[in-house]
Amino acid sequence: MLKQEIDTPAVLVNLEQLEANIRGMQKRMNELGVNLRPHIKAHKVPEIARMQLDAGAVGITVAKLGEAEVFAENGVNDIFVAYEIVGARKLQRLLELARKVQISVGVDSIEVAQPLSEAFASAGMRCEVIIEVETGLGRCGVLPGEELLELAFQVDKLPGLKLEGIFTHEALHHLRSPEEVKKVAEGVGHVMVGAAEMLRKEGFEAEVVSVGATPARTYTCVKGVTENRPGTYVFNDRAQIGLGAATSDQCALTVLATVISRPALDRAIIDCGRKILTSDRDWFLEDFGEVVGRPDLVLERLQEEHGFIRLKEPGPDPKVGDLLEVVPNHTCVVMNQVDRVYVLKGDKVEGTWTVAARGKSR
Amino acid sequence: MLKQEIDTPAVLVNLEQLEANIRGMQKRMNELGVNLRPHIKAHKVPEIARMQLDAGAVGITVAKLGEAEVFAENGVNDIFVAYEIVGARKLQRLLELARKVQISVGVDSIEVAQPLSEAFASAGMRCEVIIEVETGLGRCGVLPGEELLELAFQVDKLPGLKLEGIFTHEALHHLRSPEEVKKVAEGVGHVMVGAAEMLRKEGFEAEVVSVGATPARTYTCVKGVTENRPGTYVFNDRAQIGLGAATSDQCALTVLATVISRPALDRAIIDCGRKILTSDRDWFLEDFGEVVGRPDLVLERLQEEHGFIRLKEPGPDPKVGDLLEVVPNHTCVVMNQVDRVYVLKGDKVEGTWTVAARGKSR
């Protein structure tokens, strides 16, 4: 089948660009001597995780247990759940998973660590935990000084837990330039290395010093950082382009759409809206996607199943029935909308992949 | 099972409020003598469509063929596809569907009508078409004067098509007050009735004069309008509240979330982000959901799997592990994130429903 024969809207993956993105990131990590543990929230596709592992990744990162379960079922046996696991049901699921594969999880409070300890200790098992450190995002995590030290001592005393180190997710999307991204990412790297040193002085091993965010490129990976967990680099998107982490050519995911209406010379409507592209839009983006090869078209508004395109130069082209390809603002949420993606080499459809962990937000 | 035992994040449906919303809308339509043909894009659940039909709806509205296929398989036999069907693959699917159930579709150009005509005529069948009229949304549709008349004459000449009337979707979300909503919705109603009159004077029947948008309440249903296609009224959400179409009490859908981190006295993090609630936010909304019964909590930011809550009054409550319920900004997109919803009477889980048409954007 050829691209032109695919029913729309459809998510397309450019296989060669995907492979190049995976190889490129692995090569940079190898050069730096930093382990790559890619975050699969960006794709949710076991076949892509397999490509990442084959290229040299040490394991994968997930946000949710449900994602971990899907990837474990699909043969991935080293998984870091970069999330605080809370609640009796989830602890039971985590125990079951830990019996099958190598699992580590995030903690950022004694309230999270205590029940985790009880669950694993009473099962006669040990859970590897990595303390989440807050480095500017304002999300989860302890501050890298006294708060971190206090939690490390608390966790160390709990049975059933093994403290492996620390992790953070760099806050970069609010920054105003690639230069700012570089500066902040390097700063986060140094903070993490310093925090690990502090732990080691108190007798902790702090084997893992983990960072991760695609816009950071390799900047966070200063000497002493042991692991990087980027996600979006497999596809790239307009947010990454805007933050200086990718070029349009490096985008491996597009959405194929059909023009269904030309109600006016300056307006075209496509069959793809928020239920594929979502409303995600970083502060530096004014529209909802880049129409490939058509700088004259602006995807300026979305409704649930409609995309509104403004023609900078009013005219009859594109026509009803024409196909357009859109680079999304944020691929991670796009992948969570669809059950299947088309894998292409050039215009030829090589096959489809199931987005096996779609919707696994638990 | 009780609500408190549900693993999070989870979408909850308050069954009694859902039933009340369905009954209430049907009652208002009955009083006005207007057919109700609810848009199922808001829920995508066959069980809810069945409740709507049992209450008196004449059929359903869908945006996409994929939705029509799912609801036809689930016993709905009168479906209006309020969308322009473009492309050979979709025309084949439409033909197959039209062999099984009563189908009508939207058209807004000869470019859409011509291939539709050819497909149905060559199959020896006839497709009911309804012309989409543009009444301010700037989406699809012909203008209600000469453009409409010209397309009606063109469609009338084409074999395999039967012109049933006209439809529109009122543009209301940009308006500044419930009073403006009323004024604009009434105006749209009068435009549609006038357009139908114009068609009748030229000899067309224009049996169907169809409007639809929940924020319009019943205002668009002026004398002469024959059909209303609201969707969101089944659940309601913060957008509807903001537009004056519902109260908080009338919201039948919430998202159950767990507090996973209390990194600071003024901040709580829940396990529910954009991959459930999405980034949808009308201009009049400053945050991403209303935390039920907790006006002291502001859900001010979302990432993919995290919700950031600001405490207006810093303190230790809510605690890690506490459950919170969130009324979303826009329920239609929330239903497109999850495979299953929990149906509750009070705190008791009566069962689950599959969101059978989730992701059916084709």
Short mmCIF file of C-alpha atoms in Angstrom, two decimals, chain A residues 1 5-11 41-42 44 63-64 67 82-87 89-90 93 108-109 111-112 132 134 136-142 147 169 232 258-263 267 269-276 278-282 301 303-308 320-322 330 332-333 336-339 342 358-362, chain B residues 1 5-11 41-42 44 63-64 67 82-87 89-90 93 108-109 111-112 132 134 136-142 147 169 232 258-263 267 269-276 278-282 301 303-308 320-322 330 332-333 336-339 342 358-362:
data_model
loop_
_atom_site.label_atom_id
_atom_site.label_comp_id
_atom_site.label_asym_id
_atom_site.label_seq_id
_atom_site.Cartn_x
_atom_site.Cartn_y
_atom_site.Cartn_z
CA MET A 1 0.00 0.00 0.00
CA GLU A 5 -4.10 5.07 -0.16
CA ILE A 6 -4.24 5.36 3.63
CA ASP A 7 -7.63 6.35 5.04
CA THR A 8 -7.38 9.59 7.03
CA PRO A 9 -6.74 10.92 9.59
CA ALA A 10 -3.77 8.63 10.22
CA VAL A 11 -0.54 8.84 12.16
CA LYS A 41 5.58 7.65 27.11
CA ALA A 42 6.53 9.34 23.86
CA LYS A 44 3.95 3.58 23.74
CA ALA A 63 5.44 7.04 33.80
CA LYS A 64 2.72 4.60 34.74
CA GLU A 67 2.78 1.14 30.66
CA ALA A 82 9.65 7.36 37.07
CA TYR A 83 6.59 7.95 39.22
CA GLU A 84 5.43 7.70 42.81
CA ILE A 85 3.37 4.52 43.27
CA VAL A 86 0.50 5.19 45.67
CA GLY A 87 -2.38 2.98 46.79
CA ARG A 89 -4.06 -1.77 44.26
CA LYS A 90 -1.03 -0.30 42.57
CA ARG A 93 0.40 -4.68 40.66
CA ASP A 108 9.76 11.58 46.97
CA SER A 109 8.29 11.23 50.46
CA GLU A 111 4.38 8.69 52.75
CA VAL A 112 5.19 6.97 49.46
CA GLU A 132 12.96 12.17 42.74
CA GLU A 134 13.00 18.85 42.26
CA GLY A 136 12.84 23.76 38.97
CA LEU A 137 9.80 22.04 37.51
CA GLY A 138 7.59 22.52 40.57
CA ARG A 139 6.22 19.01 40.19
CA CYS A 140 7.11 16.05 42.42
CA GLY A 141 10.46 15.69 44.14
CA VAL A 142 12.46 16.73 47.20
CA GLU A 147 15.15 17.35 52.14
CA HIS A 169 13.12 15.82 34.97
CA THR A 232 10.37 12.66 22.39
CA THR A 258 -7.75 15.09 3.94
CA VAL A 259 -9.17 18.44 2.90
CA ILE A 260 -12.94 18.04 3.28
CA SER A 261 -14.14 21.58 2.66
CA ARG A 262 -13.02 24.77 0.93
CA PRO A 263 -15.70 27.13 2.21
CA ARG A 267 -9.91 28.75 4.35
CA ILE A 269 -10.90 22.44 6.54
CA ILE A 270 -9.15 19.12 7.20
CA ASP A 271 -10.56 15.96 8.79
CA CYS A 272 -8.24 16.08 11.76
CA GLY A 273 -8.79 18.05 14.95
CA ARG A 274 -8.22 17.90 18.68
CA LYS A 275 -9.14 14.23 18.86
CA ILE A 276 -5.85 13.52 17.04
CA THR A 278 -4.95 17.67 20.86
CA SER A 279 -4.90 21.29 22.05
CA ASP A 280 -1.28 21.12 23.22
CA ARG A 281 0.64 24.23 22.30
CA ASP A 282 3.73 25.57 24.02
CA ARG A 301 -7.60 26.48 14.97
CA GLN A 303 -12.22 21.64 16.91
CA GLU A 304 -12.79 18.04 17.90
CA GLU A 305 -12.74 16.57 14.39
CA HIS A 306 -11.93 19.62 12.24
CA GLY A 307 -8.72 21.50 11.54
CA PHE A 308 -9.04 25.09 10.31
CA VAL A 320 -11.29 19.05 -1.53
CA GLY A 321 -9.83 15.54 -1.42
CA ASP A 322 -6.19 16.65 -1.32
CA HIS A 330 3.41 17.50 20.72
CA CYS A 332 3.49 12.28 22.99
CA VAL A 333 -0.18 13.20 23.30
CA ASN A 336 -2.18 8.56 23.07
CA GLN A 337 -5.10 9.25 20.70
CA VAL A 338 -4.66 6.44 18.19
CA ASP A 339 -4.70 2.67 18.39
CA TYR A 342 1.44 3.40 9.81
CA ARG A 358 -2.23 3.80 24.65
CA GLY A 359 -4.44 5.00 27.47
CA LYS A 360 -2.48 3.14 30.15
CA SER A 361 -2.57 6.07 32.55
CA ARG A 362 -2.90 3.93 35.67
CA MET B 1 -17.19 -2.13 44.60
CA GLU B 5 -11.72 1.23 45.72
CA ILE B 6 -11.36 2.26 42.07
CA ASP B 7 -7.79 2.44 40.79
CA THR B 8 -6.95 5.94 39.54
CA PRO B 9 -7.06 7.91 37.36
CA ALA B 10 -10.56 6.85 36.35
CA VAL B 11 -13.51 8.45 34.60
CA LYS B 41 -19.18 12.43 19.97
CA ALA B 42 -19.67 13.61 23.54
CA LYS B 44 -19.01 7.44 22.34
CA ALA B 63 -19.00 13.24 13.30
CA LYS B 64 -17.15 10.34 11.77
CA GLU B 67 -18.42 6.29 15.02
CA ALA B 82 -22.77 15.56 10.32
CA TYR B 83 -19.62 15.59 8.24
CA GLU B 84 -18.48 15.77 4.65
CA ILE B 85 -17.49 12.28 3.45
CA VAL B 86 -14.47 12.52 1.14
CA GLY B 87 -12.38 9.80 -0.51
CA ARG B 89 -12.36 4.36 0.90
CA LYS B 90 -14.84 6.31 2.96
CA ARG B 93 -17.63 2.26 3.93
CA ASP B 108 -21.24 21.58 1.56
CA SER B 109 -19.83 21.56 -1.98
CA GLU B 111 -16.81 18.47 -4.88
CA VAL B 112 -18.23 16.43 -2.01
CA GLU B 132 -24.24 22.24 5.93
CA GLU B 134 -22.21 28.34 7.81
CA GLY B 136 -20.64 32.13 12.07
CA LEU B 137 -18.34 29.28 13.03
CA GLY B 138 -15.99 29.68 10.07
CA ARG B 139 -15.80 25.91 9.66
CA CYS B 140 -17.48 23.94 6.85
CA GLY B 141 -20.71 25.02 5.21
CA VAL B 142 -22.18 27.24 2.53
CA GLU B 147 -24.37 29.72 -2.07
CA HIS B 169 -23.53 24.01 14.30
CA THR B 232 -22.33 17.57 25.82
CA THR B 258 -5.01 10.25 43.73
CA VAL B 259 -2.65 12.69 45.41
CA ILE B 260 0.82 11.22 44.82
CA SER B 261 3.04 14.01 46.14
CA ARG B 262 2.92 16.94 48.54
CA PRO B 263 6.24 18.56 47.69
CA ARG B 267 1.31 22.32 46.17
CA ILE B 269 0.37 16.64 42.65
CA ILE B 270 -2.31 14.25 41.36
CA ASP B 271 -1.88 11.24 39.08
CA CYS B 272 -3.95 12.69 36.29
CA GLY B 273 -2.70 15.02 33.56
CA ARG B 274 -3.18 15.85 29.92
CA LYS B 275 -3.44 12.21 28.92
CA ILE B 276 -6.83 12.17 30.66
CA THR B 278 -6.27 17.12 27.84
CA SER B 279 -5.15 20.74 27.45
CA ASP B 280 -8.60 21.95 26.40
CA ARG B 281 -9.49 25.24 28.05
CA ASP B 282 -11.95 27.80 26.75
CA ARG B 301 -1.22 23.20 35.39
CA GLN B 303 1.73 17.69 32.28
CA GLU B 304 1.18 14.38 30.53
CA GLU B 305 0.56 12.30 33.66
CA HIS B 306 0.66 14.92 36.43
CA GLY B 307 -1.82 17.50 37.64
CA PHE B 308 -0.43 20.47 39.60
CA VAL B 320 -0.60 11.65 49.78
CA GLY B 321 -3.07 8.88 48.99
CA ASP B 322 -6.18 11.06 49.24
CA HIS B 330 -14.28 19.52 28.23
CA CYS B 332 -15.89 15.21 24.90
CA VAL B 333 -12.11 14.98 24.67
CA ASN B 336 -11.66 10.00 23.84
CA GLN B 337 -8.75 9.23 26.20
CA VAL B 338 -10.14 6.25 28.07
CA ASP B 339 -11.27 2.78 27.07
CA TYR B 342 -17.16 3.53 35.80
CA ARG B 358 -13.05 5.91 21.29
CA GLY B 359 -10.47 6.94 18.73
CA LYS B 360 -12.83 6.40 15.77
CA SER B 361 -11.75 9.59 14.04
CA ARG B 362 -11.99 8.16 10.53
#
